[in-house]
Amino acid sequence: MPELPEVETVRRGLQPVLEGARIGRAELRRAGLRFPFDPLFAERVAGRRVERLDRRAKYLLARLEGDLTLAMHLGMSGSFRIEDARHPEGEVVAGAGFHMARSEDRLHDHVVFHMEAPASRIVFNDPRRFGYMTLIEGSDEAAHPHFQRLGIEPVGDALDGASLARRLRGKATPLKSALLDQTIVAGLGNIYVCEALWRARLSPRRLAGTLVRADGGPTKRLDRLARDIRETIADAIEAGGSTLRDYRQADGSLGYFQHRFAVYDRENEPCRHEGCRGVVARIVQSGRSTFFCPVCQR
């Protein structure tokens, strides 16, 4: 499933085309995706200008005029395609710097936003139909069921050792499981937790609460982990995310962070930390693969 860097990369790709444009009409080609569409979805978004395109965790948030937010989740295989409305279907897409060859699975084009000024089509394609879209009244989505329990964002200055300490204090769950908990840190997923823990030289099996001092403050290792999480996410965004199976950027190109993986999917390869003689191991935690170096990650 796309993680925060992939969603942020898509947001940045869609932003120049969506922001300031008006939705002429929304074309829904099925009754729903993971969840049914709002019965008046098309009517409610038609004619509204996109004032801003934000992201919260793994959600894209189109702030529409009239105090309405269109929240969109990519699911496991969702992607957006930007088309130039002046061209017939099957030709080149629009947008400065955007290009994508026609998809071979047009049957999975489930939602089309026909944009005005400038004219374009924003197509949501989702073969597995695990993505979804919902409408939220008001500009603050914090009270919405999908958002009300989301944790801190792993970008900017908000995530630091102290904020992690408050959330990890007393937790007897494995560190990796705690970081995957979206109520603690929003947007982190399996890949980037593995990579951040490797950078911080922390074992994914370590109990999360052991990184918090008795007085509730962060240990030096927790301060370092917070920094390494932020840097891992920033590096992944800069690389355009990671492409493993279904993920593509809004212009159709692939992300490249997978070529920088230090441990993820590198089982039995030498650890890349200088001077470490360990070999990357794979274990299963909560049904998901964890990759780490059992020698230098403690």
PDB file of C-alpha atoms in Angstrom:
ATOM      1  CA  MET A   1       0.000   0.000   0.000  1.00  0.00           C
ATOM      2  CA  PRO A   2       1.379   3.464  -0.835  1.00  0.00           C
ATOM      3  CA  GLU A   3       2.824   5.192   2.205  1.00  0.00           C
ATOM      4  CA  LEU A   4       3.144   8.866   3.041  1.00  0.00           C
ATOM      5  CA  PRO A   5       5.983   9.655   0.574  1.00  0.00           C
ATOM      6  CA  GLU A   6       4.046   8.158  -2.318  1.00  0.00           C
ATOM      7  CA  VAL A   7       0.889  10.088  -1.420  1.00  0.00           C
ATOM      8  CA  GLU A   8       2.837  13.320  -0.972  1.00  0.00           C
ATOM      9  CA  THR A   9       4.490  12.783  -4.356  1.00  0.00           C
ATOM     10  CA  VAL A  10       1.074  12.343  -5.976  1.00  0.00           C
ATOM     11  CA  ARG A  11      -0.164  15.491  -4.230  1.00  0.00           C
ATOM     12  CA  ARG A  12       2.723  17.482  -5.637  1.00  0.00           C
ATOM     13  CA  GLY A  13       2.053  16.102  -9.086  1.00  0.00           C
ATOM     14  CA  LEU A  14      -1.644  16.981  -9.004  1.00  0.00           C
ATOM     15  CA  GLN A  15      -1.253  20.356  -7.287  1.00  0.00           C
ATOM     16  CA  PRO A  16      -0.318  22.475 -10.341  1.00  0.00           C
ATOM     17  CA  VAL A  17      -3.289  21.122 -12.305  1.00  0.00           C
ATOM     18  CA  LEU A  18      -5.930  21.003  -9.567  1.00  0.00           C
ATOM     19  CA  GLU A  19      -5.372  24.084  -7.451  1.00  0.00           C
ATOM     20  CA  GLY A  20      -7.361  27.010  -8.775  1.00  0.00           C
ATOM     21  CA  ALA A  21      -9.234  24.872 -11.313  1.00  0.00           C
ATOM     22  CA  ARG A  22     -12.978  24.301 -11.176  1.00  0.00           C
ATOM     23  CA  ILE A  23     -14.659  20.899 -11.274  1.00  0.00           C
ATOM     24  CA  GLY A  24     -17.048  21.113 -14.221  1.00  0.00           C
ATOM     25  CA  ARG A  25     -18.484  17.718 -13.468  1.00  0.00           C
ATOM     26  CA  ALA A  26     -17.556  14.454 -11.776  1.00  0.00           C
ATOM     27  CA  GLU A  27     -18.108  11.240 -13.682  1.00  0.00           C
ATOM     28  CA  LEU A  28     -18.616   8.180 -11.481  1.00  0.00           C
ATOM     29  CA  ARG A  29     -18.386   4.930 -13.419  1.00  0.00           C
ATOM     30  CA  ARG A  30     -19.507   2.696 -10.562  1.00  0.00           C
ATOM     31  CA  ALA A  31     -21.532   3.019  -7.378  1.00  0.00           C
ATOM     32  CA  GLY A  32     -18.485   2.958  -5.143  1.00  0.00           C
ATOM     33  CA  LEU A  33     -14.975   1.741  -4.546  1.00  0.00           C
ATOM     34  CA  ARG A  34     -14.008   0.376  -1.148  1.00  0.00           C
ATOM     35  CA  PHE A  35     -17.055   2.222   0.184  1.00  0.00           C
ATOM     36  CA  PRO A  36     -20.132   3.512  -1.681  1.00  0.00           C
ATOM     37  CA  PHE A  37     -19.986   7.062  -2.951  1.00  0.00           C
ATOM     38  CA  ASP A  38     -22.091   9.737  -1.295  1.00  0.00           C
ATOM     39  CA  PRO A  39     -25.490   9.556  -3.088  1.00  0.00           C
ATOM     40  CA  LEU A  40     -25.066  13.186  -4.178  1.00  0.00           C
ATOM     41  CA  PHE A  41     -21.284  13.033  -4.693  1.00  0.00           C
ATOM     42  CA  ALA A  42     -21.256  14.247  -8.302  1.00  0.00           C
ATOM     43  CA  GLU A  43     -23.800  16.994  -7.674  1.00  0.00           C
ATOM     44  CA  ARG A  44     -22.027  18.270  -4.553  1.00  0.00           C
ATOM     45  CA  VAL A  45     -18.594  18.698  -6.148  1.00  0.00           C
ATOM     46  CA  ALA A  46     -19.747  19.996  -9.547  1.00  0.00           C
ATOM     47  CA  GLY A  47     -19.026  23.668 -10.122  1.00  0.00           C
ATOM     48  CA  ARG A  48     -16.713  24.059  -7.138  1.00  0.00           C
ATOM     49  CA  ARG A  49     -13.199  25.452  -7.413  1.00  0.00           C
ATOM     50  CA  VAL A  50     -10.304  23.577  -5.802  1.00  0.00           C
ATOM     51  CA  GLU A  51      -8.833  26.135  -3.426  1.00  0.00           C
ATOM     52  CA  ARG A  52      -6.011  23.972  -2.085  1.00  0.00           C
ATOM     53  CA  LEU A  53      -4.716  20.399  -2.239  1.00  0.00           C
ATOM     54  CA  ASP A  54      -3.445  19.116   1.096  1.00  0.00           C
ATOM     55  CA  ARG A  55      -2.334  15.803   2.527  1.00  0.00           C
ATOM     56  CA  ARG A  56      -2.997  14.249   5.937  1.00  0.00           C
ATOM     57  CA  ALA A  57      -1.264  10.924   6.596  1.00  0.00           C
ATOM     58  CA  LYS A  58      -2.086   8.829   3.505  1.00  0.00           C
ATOM     59  CA  TYR A  59      -5.062  10.945   2.419  1.00  0.00           C
ATOM     60  CA  LEU A  60      -5.260  13.590  -0.288  1.00  0.00           C
ATOM     61  CA  LEU A  61      -7.516  16.473   0.720  1.00  0.00           C
ATOM     62  CA  ALA A  62      -8.963  18.727  -1.970  1.00  0.00           C
ATOM     63  CA  ARG A  63     -10.284  21.835  -0.237  1.00  0.00           C
ATOM     64  CA  LEU A  64     -13.251  22.946  -2.321  1.00  0.00           C
ATOM     65  CA  GLU A  65     -14.916  26.329  -2.191  1.00  0.00           C
ATOM     66  CA  GLY A  66     -18.007  26.389  -0.046  1.00  0.00           C
ATOM     67  CA  ASP A  67     -16.272  24.727   2.922  1.00  0.00           C
ATOM     68  CA  LEU A  68     -16.330  21.201   1.495  1.00  0.00           C
ATOM     69  CA  THR A  69     -13.372  18.790   1.536  1.00  0.00           C
ATOM     70  CA  LEU A  70     -12.932  15.919  -0.893  1.00  0.00           C
ATOM     71  CA  ALA A  71     -10.846  13.267   0.897  1.00  0.00           C
ATOM     72  CA  MET A  72      -9.222  10.639  -1.330  1.00  0.00           C
ATOM     73  CA  HIS A  73      -7.322   7.480  -0.400  1.00  0.00           C
ATOM     74  CA  LEU A  74      -5.283   5.537  -2.962  1.00  0.00           C
ATOM     75  CA  GLY A  75      -5.818   2.171  -1.319  1.00  0.00           C
ATOM     76  CA  MET A  76      -3.456  -0.499  -2.626  1.00  0.00           C
ATOM     77  CA  SER A  77      -3.530   0.162  -6.357  1.00  0.00           C
ATOM     78  CA  GLY A  78      -5.116   3.565  -6.888  1.00  0.00           C
ATOM     79  CA  SER A  79      -3.468   6.161  -9.108  1.00  0.00           C
ATOM     80  CA  PHE A  80      -4.348   9.440 -10.790  1.00  0.00           C
ATOM     81  CA  ARG A  81      -3.812  10.279 -14.422  1.00  0.00           C
ATOM     82  CA  ILE A  82      -3.795  13.827 -15.775  1.00  0.00           C
ATOM     83  CA  GLU A  83      -5.226  14.196 -19.269  1.00  0.00           C
ATOM     84  CA  ASP A  84      -5.419  17.224 -21.533  1.00  0.00           C
ATOM     85  CA  ALA A  85      -9.118  17.743 -22.266  1.00  0.00           C
ATOM     86  CA  ARG A  86      -8.230  19.237 -25.654  1.00  0.00           C
ATOM     87  CA  HIS A  87      -6.952  15.873 -26.856  1.00  0.00           C
ATOM     88  CA  PRO A  88      -9.071  12.805 -27.575  1.00  0.00           C
ATOM     89  CA  GLU A  89      -8.687   9.804 -25.323  1.00  0.00           C
ATOM     90  CA  GLY A  90      -5.551   7.823 -25.959  1.00  0.00           C
ATOM     91  CA  GLU A  91      -3.225  10.770 -26.469  1.00  0.00           C
ATOM     92  CA  VAL A  92      -0.711  12.580 -24.301  1.00  0.00           C
ATOM     93  CA  VAL A  93      -1.686  13.899 -20.886  1.00  0.00           C
ATOM     94  CA  ALA A  94      -1.573  17.543 -19.895  1.00  0.00           C
ATOM     95  CA  GLY A  95       0.252  19.645 -17.394  1.00  0.00           C
ATOM     96  CA  ALA A  96       3.680  21.220 -17.349  1.00  0.00           C
ATOM     97  CA  GLY A  97       6.155  18.400 -17.054  1.00  0.00           C
ATOM     98  CA  PHE A  98       3.500  15.690 -16.974  1.00  0.00           C
ATOM     99  CA  HIS A  99       3.380  12.834 -19.420  1.00  0.00           C
ATOM    100  CA  MET A 100       1.979   9.358 -19.249  1.00  0.00           C
ATOM    101  CA  ALA A 101       1.286   6.746 -21.896  1.00  0.00           C
ATOM    102  CA  ARG A 102      -2.271   5.450 -22.023  1.00  0.00           C
ATOM    103  CA  SER A 103      -3.033   2.857 -19.402  1.00  0.00           C
ATOM    104  CA  GLU A 104      -3.751  -0.650 -20.545  1.00  0.00           C
ATOM    105  CA  ASP A 105      -6.473  -1.124 -17.940  1.00  0.00           C
ATOM    106  CA  ARG A 106      -8.970   1.568 -18.859  1.00  0.00           C
ATOM    107  CA  LEU A 107     -11.751  -0.596 -17.448  1.00  0.00           C
ATOM    108  CA  HIS A 108     -10.402   0.420 -14.056  1.00  0.00           C
ATOM    109  CA  ASP A 109     -10.874   4.148 -14.673  1.00  0.00           C
ATOM    110  CA  HIS A 110     -13.584   4.570 -12.035  1.00  0.00           C
ATOM    111  CA  VAL A 111     -13.742   8.333 -11.428  1.00  0.00           C
ATOM    112  CA  VAL A 112     -13.120  11.198 -13.834  1.00  0.00           C
ATOM    113  CA  PHE A 113     -13.051  14.837 -12.744  1.00  0.00           C
ATOM    114  CA  HIS A 114     -13.645  17.102 -15.736  1.00  0.00           C
ATOM    115  CA  MET A 115     -11.825  20.287 -14.780  1.00  0.00           C
ATOM    116  CA  GLU A 116     -12.380  23.780 -16.151  1.00  0.00           C
ATOM    117  CA  ALA A 117      -9.938  26.681 -16.528  1.00  0.00           C
ATOM    118  CA  PRO A 118      -7.624  25.091 -17.434  1.00  0.00           C
ATOM    119  CA  ALA A 119      -9.442  22.237 -19.114  1.00  0.00           C
ATOM    120  CA  SER A 120      -8.173  18.843 -18.049  1.00  0.00           C
ATOM    121  CA  ARG A 121      -9.359  15.441 -16.916  1.00  0.00           C
ATOM    122  CA  ILE A 122      -8.190  13.946 -13.629  1.00  0.00           C
ATOM    123  CA  VAL A 123      -8.744  10.195 -13.859  1.00  0.00           C
ATOM    124  CA  PHE A 124      -8.693   7.876 -10.843  1.00  0.00           C
ATOM    125  CA  ASN A 125      -7.741   4.332 -11.809  1.00  0.00           C
ATOM    126  CA  ASP A 126      -7.938   1.539  -9.244  1.00  0.00           C
ATOM    127  CA  PRO A 127      -7.812  -2.119 -10.360  1.00  0.00           C
ATOM    128  CA  ARG A 128      -8.334  -3.524  -6.862  1.00  0.00           C
ATOM    129  CA  ARG A 129     -10.958  -0.910  -5.884  1.00  0.00           C
ATOM    130  CA  PHE A 130      -9.509  -0.593  -2.379  1.00  0.00           C
ATOM    131  CA  GLY A 131      -9.228   3.178  -2.595  1.00  0.00           C
ATOM    132  CA  TYR A 132     -12.088   5.468  -1.673  1.00  0.00           C
ATOM    133  CA  MET A 133     -13.374   9.031  -1.749  1.00  0.00           C
ATOM    134  CA  THR A 134     -15.552  10.794   0.764  1.00  0.00           C
ATOM    135  CA  LEU A 135     -16.905  14.305   1.284  1.00  0.00           C
ATOM    136  CA  ILE A 136     -16.414  16.165   4.563  1.00  0.00           C
ATOM    137  CA  GLU A 137     -18.363  19.269   5.518  1.00  0.00           C
ATOM    138  CA  GLY A 138     -16.242  22.029   7.001  1.00  0.00           C
ATOM    139  CA  SER A 139     -12.552  22.717   6.599  1.00  0.00           C
ATOM    140  CA  ASP A 140     -11.478  20.764   9.679  1.00  0.00           C
ATOM    141  CA  GLU A 141     -11.588  16.993   9.201  1.00  0.00           C
ATOM    142  CA  ALA A 142     -10.286  16.204  12.706  1.00  0.00           C
ATOM    143  CA  ALA A 143     -13.697  15.021  13.929  1.00  0.00           C
ATOM    144  CA  HIS A 144     -14.305  12.739  10.946  1.00  0.00           C
ATOM    145  CA  PRO A 145     -14.093   8.982  11.729  1.00  0.00           C
ATOM    146  CA  HIS A 146     -11.234   8.509   9.217  1.00  0.00           C
ATOM    147  CA  PHE A 147      -9.129  11.267  10.819  1.00  0.00           C
ATOM    148  CA  GLN A 148     -10.056  11.752  14.457  1.00  0.00           C
ATOM    149  CA  ARG A 149      -7.491   9.281  15.830  1.00  0.00           C
ATOM    150  CA  LEU A 150      -4.595   9.981  13.471  1.00  0.00           C
ATOM    151  CA  GLY A 151      -1.278  10.659  15.159  1.00  0.00           C
ATOM    152  CA  ILE A 152       1.501  13.130  14.521  1.00  0.00           C
ATOM    153  CA  GLU A 153       2.864  13.751  11.022  1.00  0.00           C
ATOM    154  CA  PRO A 154       6.453  12.525  10.427  1.00  0.00           C
ATOM    155  CA  VAL A 155       7.389  15.661   8.500  1.00  0.00           C
ATOM    156  CA  GLY A 156       8.422  19.099   9.679  1.00  0.00           C
ATOM    157  CA  ASP A 157       9.338  19.923  13.258  1.00  0.00           C
ATOM    158  CA  ALA A 158       6.295  18.438  14.983  1.00  0.00           C
ATOM    159  CA  LEU A 159       7.846  14.965  15.248  1.00  0.00           C
ATOM    160  CA  ASP A 160      10.677  14.958  17.769  1.00  0.00           C
ATOM    161  CA  GLY A 161      11.883  12.820  20.622  1.00  0.00           C
ATOM    162  CA  ALA A 162       9.590  14.484  23.136  1.00  0.00           C
ATOM    163  CA  SER A 163       6.457  13.969  21.048  1.00  0.00           C
ATOM    164  CA  LEU A 164       7.359  10.321  20.500  1.00  0.00           C
ATOM    165  CA  ALA A 165       8.097   9.851  24.204  1.00  0.00           C
ATOM    166  CA  ARG A 166       4.604  11.027  25.130  1.00  0.00           C
ATOM    167  CA  ARG A 167       3.110   8.455  22.771  1.00  0.00           C
ATOM    168  CA  LEU A 168       5.433   5.532  23.524  1.00  0.00           C
ATOM    169  CA  ARG A 169       5.632   5.816  27.303  1.00  0.00           C
ATOM    170  CA  GLY A 170       4.669   2.557  28.990  1.00  0.00           C
ATOM    171  CA  LYS A 171       4.134   0.690  25.730  1.00  0.00           C
ATOM    172  CA  ALA A 172       5.201  -2.944  25.883  1.00  0.00           C
ATOM    173  CA  THR A 173       4.636  -3.548  22.181  1.00  0.00           C
ATOM    174  CA  PRO A 174       7.517  -4.080  19.726  1.00  0.00           C
ATOM    175  CA  LEU A 175       8.927  -0.813  18.432  1.00  0.00           C
ATOM    176  CA  LYS A 176       8.058  -1.534  14.830  1.00  0.00           C
ATOM    177  CA  SER A 177       4.446  -2.323  15.685  1.00  0.00           C
ATOM    178  CA  ALA A 178       4.180   0.895  17.686  1.00  0.00           C
ATOM    179  CA  LEU A 179       5.475   3.000  14.798  1.00  0.00           C
ATOM    180  CA  LEU A 180       2.999   1.367  12.420  1.00  0.00           C
ATOM    181  CA  ASP A 181       0.159   2.399  14.716  1.00  0.00           C
ATOM    182  CA  GLN A 182      -1.453   5.309  12.850  1.00  0.00           C
ATOM    183  CA  THR A 183      -2.671   6.809  16.127  1.00  0.00           C
ATOM    184  CA  ILE A 184       0.979   7.321  17.130  1.00  0.00           C
ATOM    185  CA  VAL A 185       2.587   8.420  13.865  1.00  0.00           C
ATOM    186  CA  ALA A 186       0.352   9.063  10.864  1.00  0.00           C
ATOM    187  CA  GLY A 187       1.415   7.890   7.440  1.00  0.00           C
ATOM    188  CA  LEU A 188       4.260   5.530   8.295  1.00  0.00           C
ATOM    189  CA  GLY A 189       4.161   2.093   6.718  1.00  0.00           C
ATOM    190  CA  ASN A 190       6.162  -1.098   6.624  1.00  0.00           C
ATOM    191  CA  ILE A 191       8.894   0.026   4.229  1.00  0.00           C
ATOM    192  CA  TYR A 192       9.844   3.296   5.855  1.00  0.00           C
ATOM    193  CA  VAL A 193       9.655   2.002   9.409  1.00  0.00           C
ATOM    194  CA  CYS A 194      12.169  -0.722   8.475  1.00  0.00           C
ATOM    195  CA  GLU A 195      14.444   1.858   6.867  1.00  0.00           C
ATOM    196  CA  ALA A 196      14.199   4.371   9.721  1.00  0.00           C
ATOM    197  CA  LEU A 197      14.901   1.726  12.369  1.00  0.00           C
ATOM    198  CA  TRP A 198      17.982   0.617  10.425  1.00  0.00           C
ATOM    199  CA  ARG A 199      19.252   4.204  10.278  1.00  0.00           C
ATOM    200  CA  ALA A 200      18.680   4.594  14.022  1.00  0.00           C
ATOM    201  CA  ARG A 201      20.295   1.174  14.703  1.00  0.00           C
ATOM    202  CA  LEU A 202      17.256   0.117  16.718  1.00  0.00           C
ATOM    203  CA  SER A 203      15.824  -3.380  16.739  1.00  0.00           C
ATOM    204  CA  PRO A 204      12.230  -3.708  15.502  1.00  0.00           C
ATOM    205  CA  ARG A 205      11.699  -6.225  18.311  1.00  0.00           C
ATOM    206  CA  ARG A 206      12.730  -3.824  21.048  1.00  0.00           C
ATOM    207  CA  LEU A 207       9.888  -2.802  23.378  1.00  0.00           C
ATOM    208  CA  ALA A 208       8.797   0.710  22.495  1.00  0.00           C
ATOM    209  CA  GLY A 209       8.582   1.948  26.065  1.00  0.00           C
ATOM    210  CA  THR A 210      12.268   1.232  26.713  1.00  0.00           C
ATOM    211  CA  LEU A 211      13.181   4.352  24.707  1.00  0.00           C
ATOM    212  CA  VAL A 212      11.426   6.609  27.216  1.00  0.00           C
ATOM    213  CA  ARG A 213      13.144   7.725  30.417  1.00  0.00           C
ATOM    214  CA  ALA A 214      11.556   7.196  33.833  1.00  0.00           C
ATOM    215  CA  ASP A 215      10.621  10.877  33.954  1.00  0.00           C
ATOM    216  CA  GLY A 216       8.765  10.564  30.641  1.00  0.00           C
ATOM    217  CA  GLY A 217      11.371  12.295  28.530  1.00  0.00           C
ATOM    218  CA  PRO A 218      13.040  10.833  25.441  1.00  0.00           C
ATOM    219  CA  THR A 219      16.325   8.982  25.554  1.00  0.00           C
ATOM    220  CA  LYS A 220      19.063  10.054  23.154  1.00  0.00           C
ATOM    221  CA  ARG A 221      18.229   7.035  21.017  1.00  0.00           C
ATOM    222  CA  LEU A 222      14.606   8.158  20.746  1.00  0.00           C
ATOM    223  CA  ASP A 223      15.732  11.645  19.732  1.00  0.00           C
ATOM    224  CA  ARG A 224      17.823  10.029  17.012  1.00  0.00           C
ATOM    225  CA  LEU A 225      14.928   7.837  15.892  1.00  0.00           C
ATOM    226  CA  ALA A 226      12.675  10.872  15.464  1.00  0.00           C
ATOM    227  CA  ARG A 227      15.351  12.543  13.347  1.00  0.00           C
ATOM    228  CA  ASP A 228      15.898   9.405  11.263  1.00  0.00           C
ATOM    229  CA  ILE A 229      12.153   9.002  10.635  1.00  0.00           C
ATOM    230  CA  ARG A 230      11.944  12.577   9.362  1.00  0.00           C
ATOM    231  CA  GLU A 231      15.026  12.164   7.177  1.00  0.00           C
ATOM    232  CA  THR A 232      13.861   8.825   5.765  1.00  0.00           C
ATOM    233  CA  ILE A 233      10.515  10.310   4.777  1.00  0.00           C
ATOM    234  CA  ALA A 234      12.153  13.428   3.318  1.00  0.00           C
ATOM    235  CA  ASP A 235      14.597  11.341   1.265  1.00  0.00           C
ATOM    236  CA  ALA A 236      11.760   9.156  -0.026  1.00  0.00           C
ATOM    237  CA  ILE A 237       9.694  12.178  -1.069  1.00  0.00           C
ATOM    238  CA  GLU A 238      12.715  13.633  -2.861  1.00  0.00           C
ATOM    239  CA  ALA A 239      13.101  10.333  -4.742  1.00  0.00           C
ATOM    240  CA  GLY A 240       9.428  10.299  -5.743  1.00  0.00           C
ATOM    241  CA  GLY A 241       8.470   7.455  -3.428  1.00  0.00           C
ATOM    242  CA  SER A 242       9.034   3.751  -3.904  1.00  0.00           C
ATOM    243  CA  THR A 243       7.655   1.672  -6.749  1.00  0.00           C
ATOM    244  CA  LEU A 244       7.129  -1.989  -5.875  1.00  0.00           C
ATOM    245  CA  ARG A 245       4.008  -3.062  -7.746  1.00  0.00           C
ATOM    246  CA  ASP A 246       1.134  -0.695  -8.460  1.00  0.00           C
ATOM    247  CA  TYR A 247       2.344   2.735  -7.389  1.00  0.00           C
ATOM    248  CA  ARG A 248       2.993   5.447  -9.973  1.00  0.00           C
ATOM    249  CA  GLN A 249       3.349   9.188  -9.663  1.00  0.00           C
ATOM    250  CA  ALA A 250       0.681  11.491 -11.053  1.00  0.00           C
ATOM    251  CA  ASP A 251       2.673  11.873 -14.277  1.00  0.00           C
ATOM    252  CA  GLY A 252       2.870   8.115 -14.710  1.00  0.00           C
ATOM    253  CA  SER A 253       6.548   7.813 -13.826  1.00  0.00           C
ATOM    254  CA  LEU A 254       7.893   5.455 -11.203  1.00  0.00           C
ATOM    255  CA  GLY A 255       9.352   6.312  -7.823  1.00  0.00           C
ATOM    256  CA  TYR A 256      13.007   5.512  -7.215  1.00  0.00           C
ATOM    257  CA  PHE A 257      13.504   5.238  -3.454  1.00  0.00           C
ATOM    258  CA  GLN A 258      13.436   1.439  -3.704  1.00  0.00           C
ATOM    259  CA  HIS A 259      16.933   1.677  -5.195  1.00  0.00           C
ATOM    260  CA  ARG A 260      18.088   3.281  -1.933  1.00  0.00           C
ATOM    261  CA  PHE A 261      16.656   0.633   0.388  1.00  0.00           C
ATOM    262  CA  ALA A 262      19.244  -0.301   2.998  1.00  0.00           C
ATOM    263  CA  VAL A 263      17.380  -3.275   4.476  1.00  0.00           C
ATOM    264  CA  TYR A 264      13.877  -3.583   3.055  1.00  0.00           C
ATOM    265  CA  ASP A 265      13.642  -6.649   0.792  1.00  0.00           C
ATOM    266  CA  ARG A 266      17.408  -7.250   1.165  1.00  0.00           C
ATOM    267  CA  GLU A 267      17.314 -10.481   3.141  1.00  0.00           C
ATOM    268  CA  ASN A 268      20.703 -12.274   3.321  1.00  0.00           C
ATOM    269  CA  GLU A 269      22.584  -9.250   1.979  1.00  0.00           C
ATOM    270  CA  PRO A 270      25.428  -7.654   3.993  1.00  0.00           C
ATOM    271  CA  CYS A 271      24.432  -4.800   6.294  1.00  0.00           C
ATOM    272  CA  ARG A 272      25.297  -1.454   4.730  1.00  0.00           C
ATOM    273  CA  HIS A 273      26.411   0.232   7.929  1.00  0.00           C
ATOM    274  CA  GLU A 274      30.130   0.861   7.716  1.00  0.00           C
ATOM    275  CA  GLY A 275      32.092  -1.621   9.781  1.00  0.00           C
ATOM    276  CA  CYS A 276      29.119  -3.872  10.487  1.00  0.00           C
ATOM    277  CA  ARG A 277      29.562  -7.532   9.576  1.00  0.00           C
ATOM    278  CA  GLY A 278      25.899  -8.384   9.996  1.00  0.00           C
ATOM    279  CA  VAL A 279      23.576  -9.855   7.397  1.00  0.00           C
ATOM    280  CA  VAL A 280      20.065  -8.551   6.815  1.00  0.00           C
ATOM    281  CA  ALA A 281      17.448 -10.865   8.306  1.00  0.00           C
ATOM    282  CA  ARG A 282      13.743 -11.168   7.723  1.00  0.00           C
ATOM    283  CA  ILE A 283      11.187 -11.903  10.413  1.00  0.00           C
ATOM    284  CA  VAL A 284       7.404 -11.697  10.456  1.00  0.00           C
ATOM    285  CA  GLN A 285       5.700  -9.284  12.834  1.00  0.00           C
ATOM    286  CA  SER A 286       1.928  -9.019  12.907  1.00  0.00           C
ATOM    287  CA  GLY A 287       1.759 -10.828   9.575  1.00  0.00           C
ATOM    288  CA  ARG A 288       4.169  -8.446   7.827  1.00  0.00           C
ATOM    289  CA  SER A 289       7.787  -8.865   6.789  1.00  0.00           C
ATOM    290  CA  THR A 290      10.368  -6.994   8.824  1.00  0.00           C
ATOM    291  CA  PHE A 291      13.906  -6.538   7.496  1.00  0.00           C
ATOM    292  CA  PHE A 292      16.726  -5.552   9.855  1.00  0.00           C
ATOM    293  CA  CYS A 293      20.336  -6.218  10.842  1.00  0.00           C
ATOM    294  CA  PRO A 294      20.416  -8.355  13.983  1.00  0.00           C
ATOM    295  CA  VAL A 295      24.029  -7.319  14.670  1.00  0.00           C
ATOM    296  CA  CYS A 296      23.914  -3.509  14.765  1.00  0.00           C
ATOM    297  CA  GLN A 297      20.223  -2.916  15.442  1.00  0.00           C
ATOM    298  CA  ARG A 298      19.722  -3.243  19.180  1.00  0.00           C
TER     299      ARG A 298
END
